[in-house]
Coordinates of N, CA and C in Angstrom, one line a residue:
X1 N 8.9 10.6 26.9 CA 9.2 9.2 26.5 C 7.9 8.5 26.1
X2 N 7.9 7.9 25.0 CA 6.8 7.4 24.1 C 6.1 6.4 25.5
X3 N 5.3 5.5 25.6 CA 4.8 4.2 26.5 C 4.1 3.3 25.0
X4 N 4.4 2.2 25.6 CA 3.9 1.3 25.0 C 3.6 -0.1 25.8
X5 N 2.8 -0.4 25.0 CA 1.9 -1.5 25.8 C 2.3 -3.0 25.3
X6 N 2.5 -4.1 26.0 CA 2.9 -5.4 25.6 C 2.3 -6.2 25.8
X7 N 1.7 -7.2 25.3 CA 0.5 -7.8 26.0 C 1.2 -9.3 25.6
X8 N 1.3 -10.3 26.3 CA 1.2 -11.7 25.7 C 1.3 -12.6 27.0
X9 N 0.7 -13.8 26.8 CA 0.8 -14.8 28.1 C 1.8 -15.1 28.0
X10 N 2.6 -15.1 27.2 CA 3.9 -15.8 27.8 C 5.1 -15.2 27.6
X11 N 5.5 -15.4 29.2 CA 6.2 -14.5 30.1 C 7.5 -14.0 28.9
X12 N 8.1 -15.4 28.6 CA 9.7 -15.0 28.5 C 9.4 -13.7 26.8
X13 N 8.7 -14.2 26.0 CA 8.3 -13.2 24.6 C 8.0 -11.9 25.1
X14 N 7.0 -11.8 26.4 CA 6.6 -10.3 26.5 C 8.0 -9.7 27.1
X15 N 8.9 -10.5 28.3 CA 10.1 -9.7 28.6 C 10.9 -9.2 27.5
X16 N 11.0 -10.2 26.4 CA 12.0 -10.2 25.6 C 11.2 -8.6 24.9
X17 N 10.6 -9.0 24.2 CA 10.0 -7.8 23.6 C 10.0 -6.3 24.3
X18 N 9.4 -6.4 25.6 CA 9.8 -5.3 26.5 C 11.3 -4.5 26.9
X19 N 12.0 -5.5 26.9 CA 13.8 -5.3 27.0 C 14.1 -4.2 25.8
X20 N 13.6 -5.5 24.6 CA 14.1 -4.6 23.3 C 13.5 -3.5 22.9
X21 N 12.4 -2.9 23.6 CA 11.8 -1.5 23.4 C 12.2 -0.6 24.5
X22 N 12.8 -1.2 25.6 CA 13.4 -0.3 26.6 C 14.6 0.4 26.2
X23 N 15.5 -0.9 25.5 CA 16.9 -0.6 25.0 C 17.0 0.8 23.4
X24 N 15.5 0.5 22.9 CA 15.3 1.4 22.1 C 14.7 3.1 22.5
X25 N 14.7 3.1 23.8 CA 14.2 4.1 24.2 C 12.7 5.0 24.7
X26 N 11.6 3.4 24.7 CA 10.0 3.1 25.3 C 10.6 2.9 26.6
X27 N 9.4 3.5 27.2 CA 8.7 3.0 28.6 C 8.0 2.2 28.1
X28 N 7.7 0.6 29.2 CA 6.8 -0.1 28.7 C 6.0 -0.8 29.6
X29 N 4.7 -1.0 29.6 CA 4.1 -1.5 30.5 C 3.8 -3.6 30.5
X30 N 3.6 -4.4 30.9 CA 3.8 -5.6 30.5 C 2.2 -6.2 30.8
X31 N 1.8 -7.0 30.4 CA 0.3 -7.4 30.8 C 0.5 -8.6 30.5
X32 N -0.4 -9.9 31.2 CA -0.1 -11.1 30.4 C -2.0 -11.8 30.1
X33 N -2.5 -10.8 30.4 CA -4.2 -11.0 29.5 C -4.6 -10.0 28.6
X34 N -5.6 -10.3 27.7 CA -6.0 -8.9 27.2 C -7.1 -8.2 27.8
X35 N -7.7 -9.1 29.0 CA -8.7 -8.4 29.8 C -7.7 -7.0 30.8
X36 N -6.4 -7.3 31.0 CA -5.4 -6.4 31.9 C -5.3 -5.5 31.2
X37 N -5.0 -5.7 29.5 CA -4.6 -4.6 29.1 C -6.1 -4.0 28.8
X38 N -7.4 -4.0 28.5 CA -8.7 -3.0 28.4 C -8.7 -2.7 29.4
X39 N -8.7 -3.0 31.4 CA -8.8 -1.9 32.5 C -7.5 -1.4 32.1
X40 N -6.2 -1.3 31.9 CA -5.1 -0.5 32.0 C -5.7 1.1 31.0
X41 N -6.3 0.6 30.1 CA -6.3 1.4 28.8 C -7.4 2.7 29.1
X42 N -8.7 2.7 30.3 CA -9.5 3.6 30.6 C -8.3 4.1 31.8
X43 N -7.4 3.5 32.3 CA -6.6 5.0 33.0 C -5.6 5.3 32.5
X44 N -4.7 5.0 31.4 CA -3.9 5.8 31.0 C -3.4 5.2 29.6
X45 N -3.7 5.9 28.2 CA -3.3 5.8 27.1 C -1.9 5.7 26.7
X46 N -1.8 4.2 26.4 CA -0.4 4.2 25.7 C 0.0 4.8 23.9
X47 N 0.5 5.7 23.4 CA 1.5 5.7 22.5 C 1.2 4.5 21.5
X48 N 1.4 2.8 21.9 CA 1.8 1.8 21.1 C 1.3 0.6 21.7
X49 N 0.2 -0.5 21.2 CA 0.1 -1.4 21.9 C 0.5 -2.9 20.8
X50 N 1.5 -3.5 21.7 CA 2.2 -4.5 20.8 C 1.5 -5.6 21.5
X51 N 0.4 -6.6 20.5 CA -0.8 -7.0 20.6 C -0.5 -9.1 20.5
X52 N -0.2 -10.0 21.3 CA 0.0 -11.4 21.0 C -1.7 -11.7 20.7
X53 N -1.7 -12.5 19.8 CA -2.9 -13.0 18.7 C -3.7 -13.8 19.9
X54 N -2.7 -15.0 19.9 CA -2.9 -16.1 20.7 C -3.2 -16.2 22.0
X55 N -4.3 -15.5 23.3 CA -4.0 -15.7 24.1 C -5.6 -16.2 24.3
X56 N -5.4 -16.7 26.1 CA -6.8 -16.6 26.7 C -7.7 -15.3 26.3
X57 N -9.2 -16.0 26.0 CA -10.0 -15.1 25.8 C -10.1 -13.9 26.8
X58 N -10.0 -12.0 26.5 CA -10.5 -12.4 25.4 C -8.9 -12.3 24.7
X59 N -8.8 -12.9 23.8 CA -7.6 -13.2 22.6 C -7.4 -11.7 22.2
X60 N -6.5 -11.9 21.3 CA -5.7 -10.3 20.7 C -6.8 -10.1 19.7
X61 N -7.3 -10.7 18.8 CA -8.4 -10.4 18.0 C -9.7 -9.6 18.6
X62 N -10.0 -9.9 19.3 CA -10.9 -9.7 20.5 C -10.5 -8.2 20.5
X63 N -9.2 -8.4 21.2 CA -9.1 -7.6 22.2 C -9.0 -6.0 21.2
X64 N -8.4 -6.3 19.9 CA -8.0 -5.4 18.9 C -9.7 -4.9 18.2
X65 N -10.7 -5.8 18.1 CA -12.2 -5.1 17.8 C -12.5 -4.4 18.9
X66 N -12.5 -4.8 20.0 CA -13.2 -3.7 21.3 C -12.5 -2.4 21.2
X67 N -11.0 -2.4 20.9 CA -10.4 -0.7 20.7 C -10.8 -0.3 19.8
X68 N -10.8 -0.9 18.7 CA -11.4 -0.2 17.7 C -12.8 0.3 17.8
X69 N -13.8 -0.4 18.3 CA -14.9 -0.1 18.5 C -15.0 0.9 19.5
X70 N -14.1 1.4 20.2 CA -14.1 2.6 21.2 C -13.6 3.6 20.6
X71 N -14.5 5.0 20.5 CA -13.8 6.4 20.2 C -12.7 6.7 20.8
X72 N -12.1 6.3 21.7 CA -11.2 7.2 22.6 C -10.0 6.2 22.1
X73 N -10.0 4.9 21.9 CA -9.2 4.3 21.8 C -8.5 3.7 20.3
X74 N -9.5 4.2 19.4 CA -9.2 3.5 17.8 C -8.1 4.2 17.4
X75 N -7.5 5.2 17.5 CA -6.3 5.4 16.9 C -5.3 5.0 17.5
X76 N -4.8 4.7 18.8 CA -3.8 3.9 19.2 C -3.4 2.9 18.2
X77 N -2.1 2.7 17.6 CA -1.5 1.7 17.0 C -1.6 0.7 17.8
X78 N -1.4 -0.2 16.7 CA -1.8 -2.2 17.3 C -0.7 -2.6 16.5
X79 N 0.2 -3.2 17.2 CA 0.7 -4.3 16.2 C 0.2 -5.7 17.0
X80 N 0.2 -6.9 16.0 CA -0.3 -8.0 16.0 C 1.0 -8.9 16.5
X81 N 1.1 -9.5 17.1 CA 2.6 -10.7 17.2 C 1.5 -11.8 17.2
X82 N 2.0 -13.0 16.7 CA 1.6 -13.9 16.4 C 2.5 -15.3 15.5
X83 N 2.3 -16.6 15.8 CA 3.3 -17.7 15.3 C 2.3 -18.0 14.0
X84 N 1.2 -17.6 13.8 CA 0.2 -17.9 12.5 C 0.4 -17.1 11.4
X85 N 1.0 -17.8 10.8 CA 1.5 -16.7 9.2 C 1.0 -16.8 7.8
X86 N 0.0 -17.7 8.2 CA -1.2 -18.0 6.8 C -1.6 -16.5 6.3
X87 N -1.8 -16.5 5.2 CA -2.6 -14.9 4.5 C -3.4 -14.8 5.1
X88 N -4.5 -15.9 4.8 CA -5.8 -15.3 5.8 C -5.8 -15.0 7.2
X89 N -5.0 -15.4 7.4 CA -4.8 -14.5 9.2 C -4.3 -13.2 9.1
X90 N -3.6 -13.7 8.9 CA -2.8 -11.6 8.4 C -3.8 -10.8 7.8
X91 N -4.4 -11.0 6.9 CA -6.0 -10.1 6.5 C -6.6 -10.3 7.7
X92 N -7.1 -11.3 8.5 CA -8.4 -11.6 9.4 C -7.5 -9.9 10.1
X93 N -6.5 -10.0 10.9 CA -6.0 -9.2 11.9 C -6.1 -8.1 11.4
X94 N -5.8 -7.8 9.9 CA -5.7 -6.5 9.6 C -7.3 -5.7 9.5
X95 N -8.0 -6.6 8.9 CA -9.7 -6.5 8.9 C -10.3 -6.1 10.4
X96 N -9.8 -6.4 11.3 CA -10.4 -6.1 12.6 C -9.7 -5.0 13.7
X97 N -9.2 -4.8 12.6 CA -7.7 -3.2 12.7 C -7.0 -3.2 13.6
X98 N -6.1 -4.2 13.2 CA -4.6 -4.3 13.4 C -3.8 -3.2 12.6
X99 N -2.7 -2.6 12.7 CA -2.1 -1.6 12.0 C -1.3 -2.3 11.4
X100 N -0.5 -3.2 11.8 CA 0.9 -4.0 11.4 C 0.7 -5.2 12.0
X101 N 1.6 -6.2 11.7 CA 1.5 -8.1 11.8 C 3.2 -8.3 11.8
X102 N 3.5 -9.1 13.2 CA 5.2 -9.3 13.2 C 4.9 -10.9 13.7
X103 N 5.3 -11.6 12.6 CA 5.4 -13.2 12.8 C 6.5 -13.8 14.0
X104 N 5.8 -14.3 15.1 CA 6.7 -15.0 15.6 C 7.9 -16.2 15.3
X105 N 8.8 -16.3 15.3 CA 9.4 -16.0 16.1 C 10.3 -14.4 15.6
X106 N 10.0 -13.2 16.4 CA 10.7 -11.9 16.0 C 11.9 -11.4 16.0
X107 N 12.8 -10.3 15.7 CA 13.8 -9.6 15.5 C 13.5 -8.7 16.5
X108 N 13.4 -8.3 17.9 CA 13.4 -7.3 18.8 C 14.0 -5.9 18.0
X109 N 14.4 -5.4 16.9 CA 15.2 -4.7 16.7 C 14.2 -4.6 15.4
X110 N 13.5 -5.2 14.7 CA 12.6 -5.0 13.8 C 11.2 -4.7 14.6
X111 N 11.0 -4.9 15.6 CA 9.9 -4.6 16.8 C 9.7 -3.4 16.8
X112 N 11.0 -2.5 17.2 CA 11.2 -1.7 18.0 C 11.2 -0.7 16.5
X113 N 11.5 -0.8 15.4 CA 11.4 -0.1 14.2 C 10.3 0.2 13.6
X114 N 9.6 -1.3 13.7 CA 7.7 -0.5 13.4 C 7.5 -0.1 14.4
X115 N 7.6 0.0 15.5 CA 6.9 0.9 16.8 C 7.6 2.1 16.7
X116 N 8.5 2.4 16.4 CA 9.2 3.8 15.4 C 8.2 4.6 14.8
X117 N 8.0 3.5 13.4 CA 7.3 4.3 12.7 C 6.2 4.1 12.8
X118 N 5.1 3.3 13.7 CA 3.7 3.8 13.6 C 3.6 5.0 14.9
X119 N 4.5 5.4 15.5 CA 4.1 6.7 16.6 C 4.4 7.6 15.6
X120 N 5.6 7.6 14.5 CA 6.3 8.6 14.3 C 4.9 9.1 13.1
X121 N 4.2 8.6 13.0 CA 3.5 8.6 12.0 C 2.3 9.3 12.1
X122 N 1.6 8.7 13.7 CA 0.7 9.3 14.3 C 1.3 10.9 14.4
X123 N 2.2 10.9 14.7 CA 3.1 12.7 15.5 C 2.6 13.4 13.9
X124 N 3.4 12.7 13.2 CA 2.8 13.6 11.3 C 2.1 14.1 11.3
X125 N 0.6 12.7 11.4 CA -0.6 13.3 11.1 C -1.2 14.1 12.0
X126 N -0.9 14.2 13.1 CA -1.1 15.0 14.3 C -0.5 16.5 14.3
X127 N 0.7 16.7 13.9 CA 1.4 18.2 12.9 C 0.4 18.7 12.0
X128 N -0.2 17.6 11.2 CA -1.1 18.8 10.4 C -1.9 19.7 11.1
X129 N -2.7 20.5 9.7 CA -3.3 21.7 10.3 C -4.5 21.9 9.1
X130 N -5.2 21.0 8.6 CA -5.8 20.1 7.0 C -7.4 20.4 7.5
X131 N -7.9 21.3 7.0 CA -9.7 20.8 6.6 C -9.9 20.5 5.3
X132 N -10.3 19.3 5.2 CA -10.4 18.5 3.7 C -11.8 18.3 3.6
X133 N -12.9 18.5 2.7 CA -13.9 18.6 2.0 C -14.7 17.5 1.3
X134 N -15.5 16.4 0.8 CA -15.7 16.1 -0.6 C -17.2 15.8 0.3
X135 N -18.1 16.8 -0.8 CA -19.5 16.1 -0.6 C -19.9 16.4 1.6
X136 N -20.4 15.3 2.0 CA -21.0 15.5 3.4 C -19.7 14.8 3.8
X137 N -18.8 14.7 3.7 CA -17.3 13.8 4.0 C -16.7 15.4 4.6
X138 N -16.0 15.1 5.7 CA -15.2 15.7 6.5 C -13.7 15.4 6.8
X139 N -12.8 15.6 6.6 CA -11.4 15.2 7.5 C -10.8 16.3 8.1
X140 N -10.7 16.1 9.8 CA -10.2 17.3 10.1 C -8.7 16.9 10.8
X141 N -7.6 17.0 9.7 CA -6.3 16.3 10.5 C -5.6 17.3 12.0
X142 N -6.5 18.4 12.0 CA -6.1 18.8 13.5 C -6.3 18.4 14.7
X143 N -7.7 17.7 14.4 CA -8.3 16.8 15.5 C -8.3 15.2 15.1
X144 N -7.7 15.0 13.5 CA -7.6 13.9 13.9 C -9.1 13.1 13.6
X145 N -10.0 13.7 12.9 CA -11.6 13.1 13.2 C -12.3 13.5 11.7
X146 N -12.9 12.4 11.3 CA -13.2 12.5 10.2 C -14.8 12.4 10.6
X147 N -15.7 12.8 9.8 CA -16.9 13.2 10.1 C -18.0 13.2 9.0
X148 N -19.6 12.7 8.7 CA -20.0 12.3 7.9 C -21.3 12.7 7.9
X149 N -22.4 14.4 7.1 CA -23.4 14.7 7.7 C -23.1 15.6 9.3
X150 N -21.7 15.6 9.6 CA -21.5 15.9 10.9 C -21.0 14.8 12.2
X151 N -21.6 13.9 12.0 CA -21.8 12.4 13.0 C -20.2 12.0 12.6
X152 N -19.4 11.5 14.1 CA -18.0 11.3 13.8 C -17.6 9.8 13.4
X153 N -17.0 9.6 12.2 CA -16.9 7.9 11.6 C -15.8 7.4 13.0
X154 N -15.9 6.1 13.1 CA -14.3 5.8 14.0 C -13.4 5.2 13.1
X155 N -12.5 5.4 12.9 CA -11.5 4.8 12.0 C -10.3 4.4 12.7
X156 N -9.5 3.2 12.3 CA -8.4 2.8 12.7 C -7.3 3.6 12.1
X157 N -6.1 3.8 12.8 CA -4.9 4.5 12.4 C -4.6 4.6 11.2
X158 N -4.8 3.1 10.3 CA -4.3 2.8 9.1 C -5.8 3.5 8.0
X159 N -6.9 3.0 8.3 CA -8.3 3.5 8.0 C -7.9 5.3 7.4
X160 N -7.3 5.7 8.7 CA -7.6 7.4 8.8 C -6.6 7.8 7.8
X161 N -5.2 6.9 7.7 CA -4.2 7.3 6.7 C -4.5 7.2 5.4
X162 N -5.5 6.0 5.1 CA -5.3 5.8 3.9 C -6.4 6.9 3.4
X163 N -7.5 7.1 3.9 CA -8.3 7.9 3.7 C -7.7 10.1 3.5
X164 N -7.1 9.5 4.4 CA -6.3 11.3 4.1 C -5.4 11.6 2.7
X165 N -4.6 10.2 2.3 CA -4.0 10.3 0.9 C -4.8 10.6 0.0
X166 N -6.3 10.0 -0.1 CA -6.8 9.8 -0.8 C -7.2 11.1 -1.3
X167 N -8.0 11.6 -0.2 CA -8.5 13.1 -0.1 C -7.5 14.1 -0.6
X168 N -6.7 13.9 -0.1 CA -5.6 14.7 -0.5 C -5.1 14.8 -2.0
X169 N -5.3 13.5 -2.7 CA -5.0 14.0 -4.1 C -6.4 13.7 -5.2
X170 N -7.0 14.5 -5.0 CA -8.5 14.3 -5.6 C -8.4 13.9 -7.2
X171 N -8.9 12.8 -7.7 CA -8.8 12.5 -9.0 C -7.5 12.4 -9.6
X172 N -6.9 11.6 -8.6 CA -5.6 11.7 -9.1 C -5.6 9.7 -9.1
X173 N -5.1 9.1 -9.7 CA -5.3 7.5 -9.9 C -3.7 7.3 -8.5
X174 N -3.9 6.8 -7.5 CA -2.8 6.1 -6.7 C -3.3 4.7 -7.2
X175 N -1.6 4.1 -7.4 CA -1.9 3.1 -7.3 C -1.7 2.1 -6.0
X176 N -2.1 0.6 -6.0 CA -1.6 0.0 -4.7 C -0.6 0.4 -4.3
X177 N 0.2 0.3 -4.9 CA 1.9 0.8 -4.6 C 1.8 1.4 -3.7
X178 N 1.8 2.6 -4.3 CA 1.8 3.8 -4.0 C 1.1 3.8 -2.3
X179 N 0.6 3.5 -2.6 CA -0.8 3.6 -1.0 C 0.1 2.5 0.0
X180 N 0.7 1.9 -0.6 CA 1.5 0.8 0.5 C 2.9 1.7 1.3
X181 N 3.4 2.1 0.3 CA 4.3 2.4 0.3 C 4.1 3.9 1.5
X182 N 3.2 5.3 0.9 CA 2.5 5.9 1.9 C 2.2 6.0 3.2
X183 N 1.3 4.8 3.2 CA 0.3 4.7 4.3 C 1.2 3.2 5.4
X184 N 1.8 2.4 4.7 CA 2.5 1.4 5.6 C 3.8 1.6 5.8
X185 N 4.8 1.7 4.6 CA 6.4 2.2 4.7 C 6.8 0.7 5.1
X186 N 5.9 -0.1 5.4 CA 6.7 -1.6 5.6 C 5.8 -2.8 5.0
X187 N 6.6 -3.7 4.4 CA 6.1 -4.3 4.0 C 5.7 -5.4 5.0
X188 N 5.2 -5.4 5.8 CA 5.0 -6.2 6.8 C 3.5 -7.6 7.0
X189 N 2.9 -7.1 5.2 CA 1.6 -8.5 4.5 C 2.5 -8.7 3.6
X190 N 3.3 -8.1 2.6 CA 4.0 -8.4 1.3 C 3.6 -8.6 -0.3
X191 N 2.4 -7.9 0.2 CA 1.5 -7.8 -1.6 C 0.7 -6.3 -1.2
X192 N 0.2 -6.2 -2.2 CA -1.2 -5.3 -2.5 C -2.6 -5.4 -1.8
X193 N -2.6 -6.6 -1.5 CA -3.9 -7.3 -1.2 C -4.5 -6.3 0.3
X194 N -3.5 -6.0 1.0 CA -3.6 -5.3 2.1 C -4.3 -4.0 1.8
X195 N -4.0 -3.2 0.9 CA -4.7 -2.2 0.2 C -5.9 -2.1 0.2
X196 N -6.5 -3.1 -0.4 CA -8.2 -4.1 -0.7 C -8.3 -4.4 0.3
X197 N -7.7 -4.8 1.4 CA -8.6 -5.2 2.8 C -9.3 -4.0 3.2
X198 N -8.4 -2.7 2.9 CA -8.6 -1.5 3.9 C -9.6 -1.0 3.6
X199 N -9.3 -1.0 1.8 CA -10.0 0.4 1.5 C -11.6 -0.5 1.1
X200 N -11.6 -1.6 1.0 CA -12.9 -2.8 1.3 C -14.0 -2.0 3.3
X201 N -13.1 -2.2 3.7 CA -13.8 -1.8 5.4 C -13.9 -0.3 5.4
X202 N -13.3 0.9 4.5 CA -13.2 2.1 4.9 C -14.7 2.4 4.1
X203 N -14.6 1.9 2.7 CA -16.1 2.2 2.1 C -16.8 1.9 3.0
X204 N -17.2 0.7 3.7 CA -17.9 0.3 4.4 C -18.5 1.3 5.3
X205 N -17.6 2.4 5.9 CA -17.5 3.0 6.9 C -17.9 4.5 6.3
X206 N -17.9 4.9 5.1 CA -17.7 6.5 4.8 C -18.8 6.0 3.6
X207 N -19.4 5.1 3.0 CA -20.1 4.9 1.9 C -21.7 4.5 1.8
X208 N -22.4 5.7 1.5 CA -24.0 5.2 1.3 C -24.3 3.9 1.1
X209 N -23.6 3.8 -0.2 CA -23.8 2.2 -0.8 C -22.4 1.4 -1.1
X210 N -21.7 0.8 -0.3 CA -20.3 0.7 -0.6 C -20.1 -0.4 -1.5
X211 N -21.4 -0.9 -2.0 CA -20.8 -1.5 -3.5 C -21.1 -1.0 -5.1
X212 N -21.6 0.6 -4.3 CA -21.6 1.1 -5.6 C -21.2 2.8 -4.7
X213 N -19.4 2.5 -4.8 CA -19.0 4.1 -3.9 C -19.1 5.1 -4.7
X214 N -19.2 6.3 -4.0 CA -19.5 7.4 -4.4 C -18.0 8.6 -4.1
X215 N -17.4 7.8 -3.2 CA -16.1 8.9 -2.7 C -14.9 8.1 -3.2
X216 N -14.6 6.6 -3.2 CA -13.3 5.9 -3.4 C -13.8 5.3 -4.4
X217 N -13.5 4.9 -5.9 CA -13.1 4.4 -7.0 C -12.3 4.0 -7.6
X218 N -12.9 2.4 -7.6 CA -11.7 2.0 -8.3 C -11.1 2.0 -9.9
X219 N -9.7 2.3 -9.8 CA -9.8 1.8 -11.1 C -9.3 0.7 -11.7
X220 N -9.7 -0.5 -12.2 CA -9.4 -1.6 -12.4 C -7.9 -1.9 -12.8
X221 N -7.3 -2.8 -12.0 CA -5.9 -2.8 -12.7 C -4.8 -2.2 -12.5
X222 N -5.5 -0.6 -11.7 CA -4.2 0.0 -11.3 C -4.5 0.4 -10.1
X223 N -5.5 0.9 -9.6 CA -5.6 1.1 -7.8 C -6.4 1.8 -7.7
X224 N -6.9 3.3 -7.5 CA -7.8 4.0 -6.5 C -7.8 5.3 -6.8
X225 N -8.9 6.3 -6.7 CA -8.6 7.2 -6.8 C -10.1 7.7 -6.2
X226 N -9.7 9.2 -5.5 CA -10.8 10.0 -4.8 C -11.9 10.9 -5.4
X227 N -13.4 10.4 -5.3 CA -13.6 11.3 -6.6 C -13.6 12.7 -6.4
X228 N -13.7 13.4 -8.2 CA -13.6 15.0 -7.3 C -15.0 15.5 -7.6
X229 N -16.2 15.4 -6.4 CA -17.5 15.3 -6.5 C -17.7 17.2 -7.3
X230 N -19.1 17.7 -8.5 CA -19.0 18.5 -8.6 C -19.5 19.7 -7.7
X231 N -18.8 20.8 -7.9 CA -19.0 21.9 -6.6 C -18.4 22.0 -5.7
X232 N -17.8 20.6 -5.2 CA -17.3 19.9 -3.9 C -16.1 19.6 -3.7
X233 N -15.0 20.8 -4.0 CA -13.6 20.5 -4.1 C -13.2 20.0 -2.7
X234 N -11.7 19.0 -2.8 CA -11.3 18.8 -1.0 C -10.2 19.9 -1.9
X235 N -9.7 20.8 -0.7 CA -8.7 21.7 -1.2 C -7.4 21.3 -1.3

């Protein structure tokens, strides 16, 4: 049975939420800080952590940089709950690697569907059996660990997906679409823009000079493609 993690100060949302992942078939743990849920997290790894924006410091933003900033912990899925539904927040959260964004007030039954598919997702990429290639770039989807010169990158869930599509079809133009559609399966920002957040922080992360990339290029107008470096096929 999957576990998942619920974090929010207030009481009656985190039950509610916890019910409707019980009735879906989660174990779930309940936390009402995000300081509770970082000690819970060095003794036992949740599956899914369903993340409130809004709390006492440290806050969900907070609390979603420090996992990420941890090897052991950046692939855990995050979803964001939050009553702030401005764009720039939904980018801020996704920029600081959030996987997914569910606007308060929620659908328990739409909760429990992205927490579906971002485990069912993780299990995928965790089935493969992929050594992918380009240049000093590594992806090894057996372990899950992408690697650069050798030295291991940390990537967020969504980070590690979009980057495997990519590799995966070398010189081939995906467009946003396509990468949304892929790598999210929900539309849960509701444009393209999401795309450009990601693959904006992934250069960042895999790129010598990330305003002049050497692995992800763009192509203007229609979306992205991996280059296929010479000598240096990904297979």
């Amino acid at each position: 049975m999957a576990l998942v993690y619920v974090v929010d100060d207030e009481a009656n949302i985190r039950h509610l939420a916890a019910l409707g992942l019980q009735d879906a078939g989660y174990e779930t743990v309940e936390f009402s800080a995000g300081s509770e849920l970082l000690a819970a997290l060095t003794a036992r790894e949740p599956d899914c952590v369903v993340l409130d924006w809004m709390m006492p410091q440290p806050d969900g933003l907070e609390v979603c940089r420090r996992m990420r900033a941890e090897n052991r912990w950046r692939h855990i899925p995050v979803i964001m709950l939050t009553a702030r539904a401005d764009e720039v927040d939904k980018i801020l959260g996704l920029e600081l690697g959030a996987d997914d964004y569910l606007t308060k007030p929620f659908s328990v039954k739409e909760l429990s569907a992205r927490v579906k598919s971002l485990i069912r997702r993780v299990d995928y990429l965790a089935s493969k059996d992929e050594l992918m290639r380009s240049g000093e770039l590594e992806l090894d989807s057996a372990r899950h660990r992408v690697t650069k010169n050798g030295q291991e990158i940390a990537l967020s869930l969504r980070e590690y997906e979009l980057l495997y599509e990519l590799m995966k079809h070398p010189g081939r133009v995906l467009t946003r679409e396509i990468l949304l559609n892929r790598v999210w399966k929900t539309d849960f920002v509701g444009d393209t823009r999401t795309v450009d957040v990601h693959v904006r922080y992934l250069r960042q992360k895999i790129e010598d000079e990330p305003d002049n990339p050497r692995y992800i290029l763009t192509v203007r107008g229609v979306g992205y493609r991996f280059a296929e470096l010479k000598g240096e096929q990904t297979p």
